[in-house]
């Protein structure tokens, strides 16, 4: 086993069980490119500030680039016995460069190094998640555009309430996802701060130039308190909570898809390629993907709880507990990316059963509000109109009919305001077309909604 880098103060080697318990290389190895990028910036700055010789700085940079290339190509593999990715890379560098390699860690601690690496890694991952969310919104807008005239029932309490269109329903999720994008922007802003130079906790006595490292790594600013710089993990928690909200939206959507696929609804059918069968029941076609998204949402909430609980009692500054941040936030990131990557093609290949949606909207007195509104528009106070319509609905239920088919005499018996034009007013299409207030389900309003969201995405430069 390689001697630990901190071996100087210790007279015996670590027990192998401690080494395994302590090691984070099995999960932090994924930050190798970020670790090397940070070290290149650090080594460059050390050379520029005269803290190490220029030539040594150059050798370090070249050596680090070589390690990056070898890890990328797979010709160098991670040592599972290394304590973490930071130690591993420094070890390889020292093996390759001798004494020069030993100069890299001047004016740096693993505490500020790891704080930097996670920020660099999460910055990249946030952008990747955003690009997937962006693709998902695009997919939803394409579906919405095709279904601007597809009438379906809108629900409250899962009871048919008022008619809407499938486009409008789908766009509700697009709006949620657009907010998720902006929440990720916010999370990005606060993780985009450079902590290197905080040292172990109390900065350093070397004449370092933190602003230069900041510039080399493209951060928007540096941290201004070294204790905070090494011990802040709010940015992980913030990202995880933005991911949790995003998962909550995907889960809600998944729940609706699961219902819509049922024989009871039959509003949509998923393509065979995105459904699964049963090992025993030959008739089954199961929406497993959406169920897994719903299930995995709980798992991401668990990651968020891990992070919050892990941080809540820690004294300043760094504590080893904080090594536990990685598996949680990595799991949240992997999960959300996997979910969206599968969700997009599942949505774009599903079949929408317009007829069934319309049939469901044509029953259930979904036009009762419109019937009351008809009377109001003829001058009746809304409460009176509401009462009369309620009586009409009760009458229809008794007679096993619907408002559209109730004879005019029955209407007139309750109010002489009713006339032949009531049938037009409560016609399903009229009910949707008339809901053209900003943000409403009428095709013209939904078209505006789609255009606005498109413009919003364009202004993000995506
Ligand atoms: N592997 C550690 C982590 O992930 C790196 C920092 C270790 N620092 C220390 N003083 N032990 O948090």
GROMACS .gro file of C-alpha atoms and ligand atoms in nm:
model
  474
    1UNK     CA    1   0.000   0.000   0.000
    2UNK     CA    2   0.127   0.349  -0.084
    3UNK     CA    3   0.246   0.545   0.218
    4UNK     CA    4  -0.005   0.809   0.320
    5UNK     CA    5   0.101   1.161   0.234
    6UNK     CA    6   0.050   1.267   0.592
    7UNK     CA    7   0.272   0.982   0.713
    8UNK     CA    8   0.531   1.218   0.875
    9UNK     CA    9   0.341   1.265   1.200
   10UNK     CA   10   0.238   0.901   1.229
   11UNK     CA   11   0.453   0.617   1.351
   12UNK     CA   12   0.235   0.336   1.222
   13UNK     CA   13   0.036   0.284   0.906
   14UNK     CA   14  -0.339   0.310   0.902
   15UNK     CA   15  -0.531  -0.009   0.960
   16UNK     CA   16  -0.657  -0.126   0.619
   17UNK     CA   17  -1.015  -0.107   0.748
   18UNK     CA   18  -0.965   0.258   0.839
   19UNK     CA   19  -0.818   0.322   0.500
   20UNK     CA   20  -1.120   0.174   0.323
   21UNK     CA   21  -1.361   0.351   0.554
   22UNK     CA   22  -1.189   0.683   0.508
   23UNK     CA   23  -1.133   0.665   0.135
   24UNK     CA   24  -1.356   0.856  -0.103
   25UNK     CA   25  -1.180   0.769  -0.428
   26UNK     CA   26  -1.455   0.524  -0.528
   27UNK     CA   27  -1.694   0.815  -0.568
   28UNK     CA   28  -1.487   1.133  -0.597
   29UNK     CA   29  -1.280   0.995  -0.888
   30UNK     CA   30  -1.550   1.134  -1.115
   31UNK     CA   31  -1.417   1.484  -1.036
   32UNK     CA   32  -1.073   1.408  -1.177
   33UNK     CA   33  -1.096   1.650  -1.468
   34UNK     CA   34  -1.212   1.929  -1.238
   35UNK     CA   35  -0.940   1.848  -0.985
   36UNK     CA   36  -0.676   1.869  -1.255
   37UNK     CA   37  -0.823   2.187  -1.397
   38UNK     CA   38  -0.809   2.348  -1.053
   39UNK     CA   39  -0.452   2.230  -0.998
   40UNK     CA   40  -0.342   2.370  -1.334
   41UNK     CA   41  -0.482   2.710  -1.241
   42UNK     CA   42  -0.320   2.690  -0.897
   43UNK     CA   43   0.020   2.588  -1.037
   44UNK     CA   44   0.002   2.864  -1.298
   45UNK     CA   45  -0.073   3.124  -1.032
   46UNK     CA   46   0.207   2.995  -0.806
   47UNK     CA   47   0.452   3.043  -1.093
   48UNK     CA   48   0.321   3.388  -1.186
   49UNK     CA   49   0.342   3.507  -0.825
   50UNK     CA   50   0.698   3.377  -0.788
   51UNK     CA   51   0.597   3.134  -0.512
   52UNK     CA   52   0.753   2.854  -0.714
   53UNK     CA   53   0.990   2.878  -1.010
   54UNK     CA   54   0.829   2.951  -1.346
   55UNK     CA   55   0.994   2.642  -1.496
   56UNK     CA   56   0.855   2.424  -1.219
   57UNK     CA   57   0.512   2.573  -1.266
   58UNK     CA   58   0.533   2.485  -1.634
   59UNK     CA   59   0.642   2.130  -1.555
   60UNK     CA   60   0.353   2.092  -1.314
   61UNK     CA   61   0.106   2.212  -1.575
   62UNK     CA   62   0.249   1.974  -1.836
   63UNK     CA   63   0.249   1.687  -1.589
   64UNK     CA   64  -0.112   1.754  -1.495
   65UNK     CA   65  -0.216   1.769  -1.859
   66UNK     CA   66  -0.045   1.434  -1.914
   67UNK     CA   67  -0.234   1.277  -1.624
   68UNK     CA   68  -0.561   1.417  -1.760
   69UNK     CA   69  -0.491   1.268  -2.104
   70UNK     CA   70  -0.399   0.931  -1.953
   71UNK     CA   71  -0.709   0.919  -1.734
   72UNK     CA   72  -0.925   1.024  -2.030
   73UNK     CA   73  -0.780   0.752  -2.251
   74UNK     CA   74  -0.790   0.491  -1.976
   75UNK     CA   75  -0.417   0.422  -1.989
   76UNK     CA   76  -0.395   0.533  -1.626
   77UNK     CA   77  -0.644   0.390  -1.380
   78UNK     CA   78  -0.745   0.502  -1.036
   79UNK     CA   79  -0.576   0.344  -0.737
   80UNK     CA   80  -0.854   0.216  -0.510
   81UNK     CA   81  -0.616   0.246  -0.215
   82UNK     CA   82  -0.570   0.620  -0.260
   83UNK     CA   83  -0.742   0.827   0.004
   84UNK     CA   84  -0.921   1.046  -0.244
   85UNK     CA   85  -0.893   1.187  -0.595
   86UNK     CA   86  -0.682   1.482  -0.478
   87UNK     CA   87  -0.422   1.256  -0.312
   88UNK     CA   88  -0.424   1.020  -0.608
   89UNK     CA   89  -0.345   1.287  -0.867
   90UNK     CA   90  -0.076   1.445  -0.652
   91UNK     CA   91   0.076   1.101  -0.596
   92UNK     CA   92   0.089   1.022  -0.968
   93UNK     CA   93   0.230   1.368  -1.040
   94UNK     CA   94   0.504   1.314  -0.785
   95UNK     CA   95   0.582   0.969  -0.927
   96UNK     CA   96   0.616   1.128  -1.269
   97UNK     CA   97   0.792   1.456  -1.181
   98UNK     CA   98   0.979   1.377  -0.859
   99UNK     CA   99   1.040   1.676  -0.631
  100UNK     CA  100   0.860   1.918  -0.864
  101UNK     CA  101   0.536   1.726  -0.810
  102UNK     CA  102   0.574   1.780  -0.437
  103UNK     CA  103   0.551   2.157  -0.489
  104UNK     CA  104   0.195   2.156  -0.624
  105UNK     CA  105   0.028   2.161  -0.284
  106UNK     CA  106   0.213   2.479  -0.174
  107UNK     CA  107  -0.037   2.734  -0.035
  108UNK     CA  108  -0.326   2.493  -0.067
  109UNK     CA  109  -0.515   2.245   0.147
  110UNK     CA  110  -0.740   1.960   0.043
  111UNK     CA  111  -1.012   2.150   0.222
  112UNK     CA  112  -1.012   2.439  -0.022
  113UNK     CA  113  -0.922   2.203  -0.306
  114UNK     CA  114  -1.228   1.987  -0.254
  115UNK     CA  115  -1.448   2.295  -0.208
  116UNK     CA  116  -1.321   2.413  -0.547
  117UNK     CA  117  -1.361   2.077  -0.720
  118UNK     CA  118  -1.722   2.030  -0.618
  119UNK     CA  119  -1.807   2.378  -0.736
  120UNK     CA  120  -1.638   2.317  -1.070
  121UNK     CA  121  -1.813   1.982  -1.105
  122UNK     CA  122  -2.154   2.111  -1.006
  123UNK     CA  123  -2.123   2.408  -1.241
  124UNK     CA  124  -2.075   2.166  -1.532
  125UNK     CA  125  -2.353   1.939  -1.416
  126UNK     CA  126  -2.598   2.224  -1.363
  127UNK     CA  127  -2.547   2.328  -1.725
  128UNK     CA  128  -2.603   1.968  -1.839
  129UNK     CA  129  -2.924   1.937  -1.639
  130UNK     CA  130  -3.042   2.271  -1.778
  131UNK     CA  131  -2.980   2.159  -2.131
  132UNK     CA  132  -3.188   1.844  -2.069
  133UNK     CA  133  -3.469   2.048  -1.912
  134UNK     CA  134  -3.453   2.277  -2.211
  135UNK     CA  135  -3.494   1.979  -2.447
  136UNK     CA  136  -3.785   1.854  -2.241
  137UNK     CA  137  -3.960   2.191  -2.264
  138UNK     CA  138  -3.905   2.190  -2.641
  139UNK     CA  139  -4.062   1.843  -2.661
  140UNK     CA  140  -4.361   1.962  -2.462
  141UNK     CA  141  -4.406   2.268  -2.681
  142UNK     CA  142  -4.402   2.049  -2.993
  143UNK     CA  143  -4.673   1.825  -2.845
  144UNK     CA  144  -4.873   2.129  -2.733
  145UNK     CA  145  -4.859   2.280  -3.080
  146UNK     CA  146  -5.015   1.964  -3.226
  147UNK     CA  147  -5.293   1.959  -2.970
  148UNK     CA  148  -5.406   2.314  -2.950
  149UNK     CA  149  -5.760   2.203  -3.050
  150UNK     CA  150  -5.763   1.873  -2.860
  151UNK     CA  151  -6.038   1.920  -2.602
  152UNK     CA  152  -6.008   1.733  -2.274
  153UNK     CA  153  -6.161   1.762  -1.931
  154UNK     CA  154  -5.977   1.975  -1.679
  155UNK     CA  155  -6.000   1.837  -1.325
  156UNK     CA  156  -6.012   1.957  -0.970
  157UNK     CA  157  -6.023   1.693  -0.693
  158UNK     CA  158  -5.983   1.453  -0.987
  159UNK     CA  159  -6.344   1.534  -1.077
  160UNK     CA  160  -6.423   1.668  -1.420
  161UNK     CA  161  -6.440   2.043  -1.376
  162UNK     CA  162  -6.413   2.260  -1.689
  163UNK     CA  163  -6.302   2.191  -2.043
  164UNK     CA  164  -5.945   2.265  -2.143
  165UNK     CA  165  -5.717   2.143  -2.421
  166UNK     CA  166  -5.440   1.887  -2.408
  167UNK     CA  167  -5.203   2.163  -2.521
  168UNK     CA  168  -5.297   2.371  -2.221
  169UNK     CA  169  -5.246   2.082  -1.983
  170UNK     CA  170  -4.906   2.001  -2.131
  171UNK     CA  171  -4.802   2.365  -2.124
  172UNK     CA  172  -4.870   2.379  -1.750
  173UNK     CA  173  -4.574   2.141  -1.712
  174UNK     CA  174  -4.366   2.345  -1.954
  175UNK     CA  175  -4.422   2.647  -1.727
  176UNK     CA  176  -4.313   2.451  -1.419
  177UNK     CA  177  -4.001   2.336  -1.599
  178UNK     CA  178  -3.923   2.692  -1.708
  179UNK     CA  179  -3.924   2.790  -1.341
  180UNK     CA  180  -3.696   2.493  -1.272
  181UNK     CA  181  -3.455   2.633  -1.528
  182UNK     CA  182  -3.449   2.967  -1.353
  183UNK     CA  183  -3.408   2.802  -1.012
  184UNK     CA  184  -3.104   2.622  -1.156
  185UNK     CA  185  -2.975   2.959  -1.279
  186UNK     CA  186  -2.995   3.086  -0.923
  187UNK     CA  187  -2.820   2.782  -0.782
  188UNK     CA  188  -2.550   2.827  -1.046
  189UNK     CA  189  -2.497   3.190  -0.947
  190UNK     CA  190  -2.416   3.099  -0.590
  191UNK     CA  191  -2.193   2.801  -0.671
  192UNK     CA  192  -1.997   3.016  -0.916
  193UNK     CA  193  -1.770   3.157  -0.643
  194UNK     CA  194  -1.406   3.053  -0.615
  195UNK     CA  195  -1.290   2.922  -0.273
  196UNK     CA  196  -0.927   2.826  -0.344
  197UNK     CA  197  -0.688   3.024  -0.125
  198UNK     CA  198  -0.901   2.965   0.184
  199UNK     CA  199  -0.637   2.706   0.275
  200UNK     CA  200  -0.725   2.458   0.546
  201UNK     CA  201  -0.937   2.724   0.716
  202UNK     CA  202  -0.730   3.038   0.771
  203UNK     CA  203  -0.600   3.118   0.421
  204UNK     CA  204  -0.223   3.126   0.374
  205UNK     CA  205   0.091   3.328   0.441
  206UNK     CA  206   0.206   3.301   0.079
  207UNK     CA  207   0.150   3.600  -0.151
  208UNK     CA  208  -0.109   3.421  -0.365
  209UNK     CA  209  -0.332   3.588  -0.622
  210UNK     CA  210  -0.680   3.445  -0.575
  211UNK     CA  211  -0.834   3.676  -0.834
  212UNK     CA  212  -0.600   3.531  -1.095
  213UNK     CA  213  -0.711   3.173  -1.013
  214UNK     CA  214  -1.069   3.296  -1.027
  215UNK     CA  215  -1.010   3.439  -1.371
  216UNK     CA  216  -0.831   3.127  -1.496
  217UNK     CA  217  -1.124   2.911  -1.389
  218UNK     CA  218  -1.392   3.148  -1.510
  219UNK     CA  219  -1.567   3.208  -1.177
  220UNK     CA  220  -1.767   3.524  -1.122
  221UNK     CA  221  -1.600   3.611  -0.790
  222UNK     CA  222  -1.396   3.471  -0.500
  223UNK     CA  223  -1.516   3.378  -0.150
  224UNK     CA  224  -1.441   3.650   0.107
  225UNK     CA  225  -1.415   3.447   0.425
  226UNK     CA  226  -1.173   3.156   0.442
  227UNK     CA  227  -1.372   2.966   0.707
  228UNK     CA  228  -1.685   2.996   0.499
  229UNK     CA  229  -1.493   2.919   0.180
  230UNK     CA  230  -1.396   2.571   0.301
  231UNK     CA  231  -1.705   2.482   0.497
  232UNK     CA  232  -1.995   2.608   0.290
  233UNK     CA  233  -2.199   2.340   0.120
  234UNK     CA  234  -2.520   2.542   0.079
  235UNK     CA  235  -2.462   2.542  -0.293
  236UNK     CA  236  -2.489   2.161  -0.294
  237UNK     CA  237  -2.806   2.179  -0.090
  238UNK     CA  238  -2.947   2.451  -0.311
  239UNK     CA  239  -2.879   2.251  -0.624
  240UNK     CA  240  -3.026   1.940  -0.464
  241UNK     CA  241  -3.339   2.129  -0.366
  242UNK     CA  242  -3.376   2.269  -0.718
  243UNK     CA  243  -3.339   1.911  -0.846
  244UNK     CA  244  -3.594   1.791  -0.590
  245UNK     CA  245  -3.848   2.044  -0.714
  246UNK     CA  246  -3.773   1.945  -1.070
  247UNK     CA  247  -3.825   1.578  -0.978
  248UNK     CA  248  -4.150   1.670  -0.803
  249UNK     CA  249  -4.273   1.817  -1.130
  250UNK     CA  250  -4.164   1.512  -1.329
  251UNK     CA  251  -4.330   1.290  -1.070
  252UNK     CA  252  -4.661   1.474  -1.086
  253UNK     CA  253  -4.655   1.455  -1.461
  254UNK     CA  254  -4.567   1.085  -1.439
  255UNK     CA  255  -4.862   1.024  -1.211
  256UNK     CA  256  -5.095   1.178  -1.469
  257UNK     CA  257  -4.944   0.971  -1.747
  258UNK     CA  258  -4.993   0.657  -1.540
  259UNK     CA  259  -5.361   0.749  -1.501
  260UNK     CA  260  -5.402   0.848  -1.864
  261UNK     CA  261  -5.265   0.509  -1.974
  262UNK     CA  262  -5.516   0.318  -1.763
  263UNK     CA  263  -5.816   0.145  -1.919
  264UNK     CA  264  -6.031   0.378  -1.714
  265UNK     CA  265  -5.893   0.686  -1.890
  266UNK     CA  266  -5.729   0.568  -2.211
  267UNK     CA  267  -5.626   0.924  -2.298
  268UNK     CA  268  -5.283   0.820  -2.420
  269UNK     CA  269  -5.093   0.511  -2.520
  270UNK     CA  270  -4.721   0.476  -2.467
  271UNK     CA  271  -4.519   0.322  -2.744
  272UNK     CA  272  -4.414  -0.040  -2.694
  273UNK     CA  273  -4.054   0.070  -2.680
  274UNK     CA  274  -4.128   0.272  -2.367
  275UNK     CA  275  -4.356   0.030  -2.181
  276UNK     CA  276  -4.309  -0.307  -2.021
  277UNK     CA  277  -4.513  -0.623  -1.998
  278UNK     CA  278  -4.605  -0.848  -1.713
  279UNK     CA  279  -4.447  -1.189  -1.655
  280UNK     CA  280  -4.786  -1.342  -1.581
  281UNK     CA  281  -5.068  -1.124  -1.716
  282UNK     CA  282  -5.053  -1.127  -2.096
  283UNK     CA  283  -5.283  -0.827  -2.138
  284UNK     CA  284  -5.059  -0.593  -1.942
  285UNK     CA  285  -4.871  -0.295  -2.081
  286UNK     CA  286  -4.721  -0.111  -1.790
  287UNK     CA  287  -4.596   0.248  -1.768
  288UNK     CA  288  -4.287   0.146  -1.570
  289UNK     CA  289  -4.079   0.446  -1.673
  290UNK     CA  290  -4.318   0.693  -1.521
  291UNK     CA  291  -4.358   0.480  -1.210
  292UNK     CA  292  -3.982   0.473  -1.170
  293UNK     CA  293  -3.962   0.850  -1.207
  294UNK     CA  294  -4.228   0.882  -0.938
  295UNK     CA  295  -4.032   0.640  -0.720
  296UNK     CA  296  -3.695   0.798  -0.781
  297UNK     CA  297  -3.834   1.133  -0.673
  298UNK     CA  298  -3.847   0.995  -0.319
  299UNK     CA  299  -3.487   0.892  -0.352
  300UNK     CA  300  -3.379   1.244  -0.455
  301UNK     CA  301  -3.572   1.390  -0.158
  302UNK     CA  302  -3.364   1.147   0.050
  303UNK     CA  303  -3.045   1.293  -0.098
  304UNK     CA  304  -3.162   1.641  -0.001
  305UNK     CA  305  -3.237   1.524   0.352
  306UNK     CA  306  -2.892   1.362   0.372
  307UNK     CA  307  -2.726   1.692   0.285
  308UNK     CA  308  -2.936   1.902   0.517
  309UNK     CA  309  -2.888   1.665   0.810
  310UNK     CA  310  -2.519   1.618   0.740
  311UNK     CA  311  -2.455   1.993   0.767
  312UNK     CA  312  -2.684   2.098   1.047
  313UNK     CA  313  -2.459   2.037   1.346
  314UNK     CA  314  -2.111   2.093   1.207
  315UNK     CA  315  -1.882   2.338   1.383
  316UNK     CA  316  -1.669   2.555   1.157
  317UNK     CA  317  -1.470   2.487   0.951
  318UNK     CA  318  -1.407   2.160   0.761
  319UNK     CA  319  -1.521   1.830   0.915
  320UNK     CA  320  -1.487   1.491   0.753
  321UNK     CA  321  -1.865   1.453   0.766
  322UNK     CA  322  -1.862   1.680   0.463
  323UNK     CA  323  -1.712   1.405   0.250
  324UNK     CA  324  -2.065   1.260   0.261
  325UNK     CA  325  -2.190   1.548   0.045
  326UNK     CA  326  -2.069   1.387  -0.277
  327UNK     CA  327  -2.260   1.062  -0.299
  328UNK     CA  328  -2.582   1.243  -0.217
  329UNK     CA  329  -2.550   1.525  -0.468
  330UNK     CA  330  -2.403   1.293  -0.734
  331UNK     CA  331  -2.696   1.057  -0.691
  332UNK     CA  332  -2.946   1.342  -0.725
  333UNK     CA  333  -2.770   1.462  -1.042
  334UNK     CA  334  -2.743   1.114  -1.198
  335UNK     CA  335  -3.104   1.039  -1.116
  336UNK     CA  336  -3.254   1.354  -1.262
  337UNK     CA  337  -3.044   1.324  -1.578
  338UNK     CA  338  -3.144   0.962  -1.625
  339UNK     CA  339  -3.511   1.043  -1.569
  340UNK     CA  340  -3.523   1.331  -1.818
  341UNK     CA  341  -3.322   1.140  -2.078
  342UNK     CA  342  -3.580   0.859  -2.074
  343UNK     CA  343  -3.883   1.082  -2.030
  344UNK     CA  344  -3.823   1.286  -2.348
  345UNK     CA  345  -3.841   1.001  -2.604
  346UNK     CA  346  -4.122   0.839  -2.408
  347UNK     CA  347  -4.327   1.157  -2.445
  348UNK     CA  348  -4.246   1.218  -2.806
  349UNK     CA  349  -4.346   0.864  -2.906
  350UNK     CA  350  -4.673   0.843  -2.712
  351UNK     CA  351  -5.006   0.839  -2.896
  352UNK     CA  352  -5.275   1.081  -2.788
  353UNK     CA  353  -5.628   0.947  -2.802
  354UNK     CA  354  -5.814   1.266  -2.893
  355UNK     CA  355  -6.154   1.095  -2.924
  356UNK     CA  356  -6.143   0.955  -2.572
  357UNK     CA  357  -6.036   1.288  -2.429
  358UNK     CA  358  -6.324   1.459  -2.605
  359UNK     CA  359  -6.572   1.192  -2.499
  360UNK     CA  360  -6.465   1.235  -2.137
  361UNK     CA  361  -6.506   1.612  -2.168
  362UNK     CA  362  -6.852   1.580  -2.322
  363UNK     CA  363  -6.990   1.411  -2.012
  364UNK     CA  364  -6.984   1.507  -1.648
  365UNK     CA  365  -7.143   1.853  -1.676
  366UNK     CA  366  -6.817   2.013  -1.758
  367UNK     CA  367  -7.017   2.297  -1.918
  368UNK     CA  368  -7.222   2.378  -1.607
  369UNK     CA  369  -7.020   2.693  -1.532
  370UNK     CA  370  -7.078   2.805  -1.890
  371UNK     CA  371  -7.451   2.751  -1.848
  372UNK     CA  372  -7.447   2.977  -1.540
  373UNK     CA  373  -7.228   3.230  -1.725
  374UNK     CA  374  -7.487   3.232  -2.007
  375UNK     CA  375  -7.750   3.359  -1.765
  376UNK     CA  376  -7.508   3.610  -1.613
  377UNK     CA  377  -7.429   3.750  -1.955
  378UNK     CA  378  -7.803   3.803  -1.999
  379UNK     CA  379  -7.810   4.014  -1.682
  380UNK     CA  380  -7.877   3.765  -1.399
  381UNK     CA  381  -7.664   3.790  -1.080
  382UNK     CA  382  -7.410   3.505  -1.069
  383UNK     CA  383  -7.539   3.345  -0.746
  384UNK     CA  384  -7.891   3.312  -0.890
  385UNK     CA  385  -7.756   3.174  -1.216
  386UNK     CA  386  -7.542   2.926  -1.019
  387UNK     CA  387  -7.847   2.802  -0.826
  388UNK     CA  388  -8.060   2.756  -1.136
  389UNK     CA  389  -7.782   2.567  -1.312
  390UNK     CA  390  -7.736   2.343  -1.008
  391UNK     CA  391  -8.106   2.258  -1.022
  392UNK     CA  392  -8.074   2.183  -1.393
  393UNK     CA  393  -7.780   1.951  -1.331
  394UNK     CA  394  -7.977   1.765  -1.062
  395UNK     CA  395  -8.266   1.734  -1.307
  396UNK     CA  396  -8.039   1.595  -1.579
  397UNK     CA  397  -7.889   1.340  -1.340
  398UNK     CA  398  -8.243   1.229  -1.248
  399UNK     CA  399  -8.341   1.203  -1.613
  400UNK     CA  400  -8.010   1.043  -1.709
  401UNK     CA  401  -7.930   1.309  -1.964
  402UNK     CA  402  -7.685   1.597  -2.009
  403UNK     CA  403  -7.731   1.974  -2.035
  404UNK     CA  404  -7.675   1.967  -2.413
  405UNK     CA  405  -7.970   1.730  -2.458
  406UNK     CA  406  -8.216   1.872  -2.208
  407UNK     CA  407  -8.518   2.016  -2.395
  408UNK     CA  408  -8.561   2.395  -2.395
  409UNK     CA  409  -8.896   2.372  -2.209
  410UNK     CA  410  -8.714   2.225  -1.910
  411UNK     CA  411  -8.475   2.518  -1.916
  412UNK     CA  412  -8.756   2.767  -1.950
  413UNK     CA  413  -8.942   2.612  -1.657
  414UNK     CA  414  -8.658   2.732  -1.433
  415UNK     CA  415  -8.594   3.068  -1.600
  416UNK     CA  416  -8.745   3.242  -1.902
  417UNK     CA  417  -8.406   3.401  -1.968
  418UNK     CA  418  -8.311   3.074  -2.139
  419UNK     CA  419  -8.348   3.068  -2.516
  420UNK     CA  420  -8.244   2.850  -2.811
  421UNK     CA  421  -7.894   3.010  -2.804
  422UNK     CA  422  -7.817   2.831  -2.474
  423UNK     CA  423  -7.716   2.522  -2.672
  424UNK     CA  424  -7.447   2.715  -2.855
  425UNK     CA  425  -7.326   2.868  -2.528
  426UNK     CA  426  -7.281   2.529  -2.362
  427UNK     CA  427  -7.137   2.355  -2.666
  428UNK     CA  428  -6.802   2.199  -2.571
  429UNK     CA  429  -6.604   2.383  -2.836
  430UNK     CA  430  -6.761   2.718  -2.746
  431UNK     CA  431  -6.675   2.654  -2.381
  432UNK     CA  432  -6.308   2.614  -2.470
  433UNK     CA  433  -6.294   2.888  -2.736
  434UNK     CA  434  -6.445   3.143  -2.501
  435UNK     CA  435  -6.181   3.087  -2.234
  436UNK     CA  436  -5.944   3.322  -2.409
  437UNK     CA  437  -5.832   3.538  -2.118
  438UNK     CA  438  -5.451   3.564  -2.092
  439UNK     CA  439  -5.328   3.228  -1.964
  440UNK     CA  440  -5.651   3.050  -2.059
  441UNK     CA  441  -5.701   2.725  -2.256
  442UNK     CA  442  -5.853   2.878  -2.573
  443UNK     CA  443  -5.633   2.789  -2.873
  444UNK     CA  444  -5.544   3.153  -2.937
  445UNK     CA  445  -5.439   3.205  -2.573
  446UNK     CA  446  -5.234   2.884  -2.570
  447UNK     CA  447  -5.062   2.992  -2.893
  448UNK     CA  448  -4.957   3.314  -2.718
  449UNK     CA  449  -4.840   3.111  -2.420
  450UNK     CA  450  -4.622   2.892  -2.640
  451UNK     CA  451  -4.476   3.192  -2.821
  452UNK     CA  452  -4.394   3.364  -2.493
  453UNK     CA  453  -4.219   3.060  -2.355
  454UNK     CA  454  -4.023   3.022  -2.677
  455UNK     CA  455  -3.909   3.384  -2.650
  456UNK     CA  456  -3.815   3.326  -2.286
  457UNK     CA  457  -3.598   3.030  -2.385
  458UNK     CA  458  -3.442   3.223  -2.671
  459UNK     CA  459  -3.349   3.508  -2.437
  460UNK     CA  460  -3.156   3.256  -2.227
  461UNK     CA  461  -2.945   3.196  -2.536
  462UNK     CA  462  -3.030   2.825  -2.551
  463LIG     N1  463  -1.197   1.354   0.052
  463LIG     C1  464  -1.219   1.471   0.131
  463LIG     C2  465  -1.362   1.521   0.109
  463LIG     O1  466  -1.421   1.477   0.019
  463LIG     C3  467  -1.124   1.581   0.090
  463LIG     C4  468  -1.090   1.678   0.198
  463LIG     C5  469  -1.016   1.613   0.306
  463LIG     N2  470  -0.962   1.703   0.402
  463LIG     C6  471  -0.918   1.660   0.516
  463LIG     N3  472  -0.868   1.749   0.595
  463LIG     N4  473  -0.924   1.535   0.551
  463LIG     O2  474  -1.414   1.601   0.184
   0.00000   0.00000   0.00000
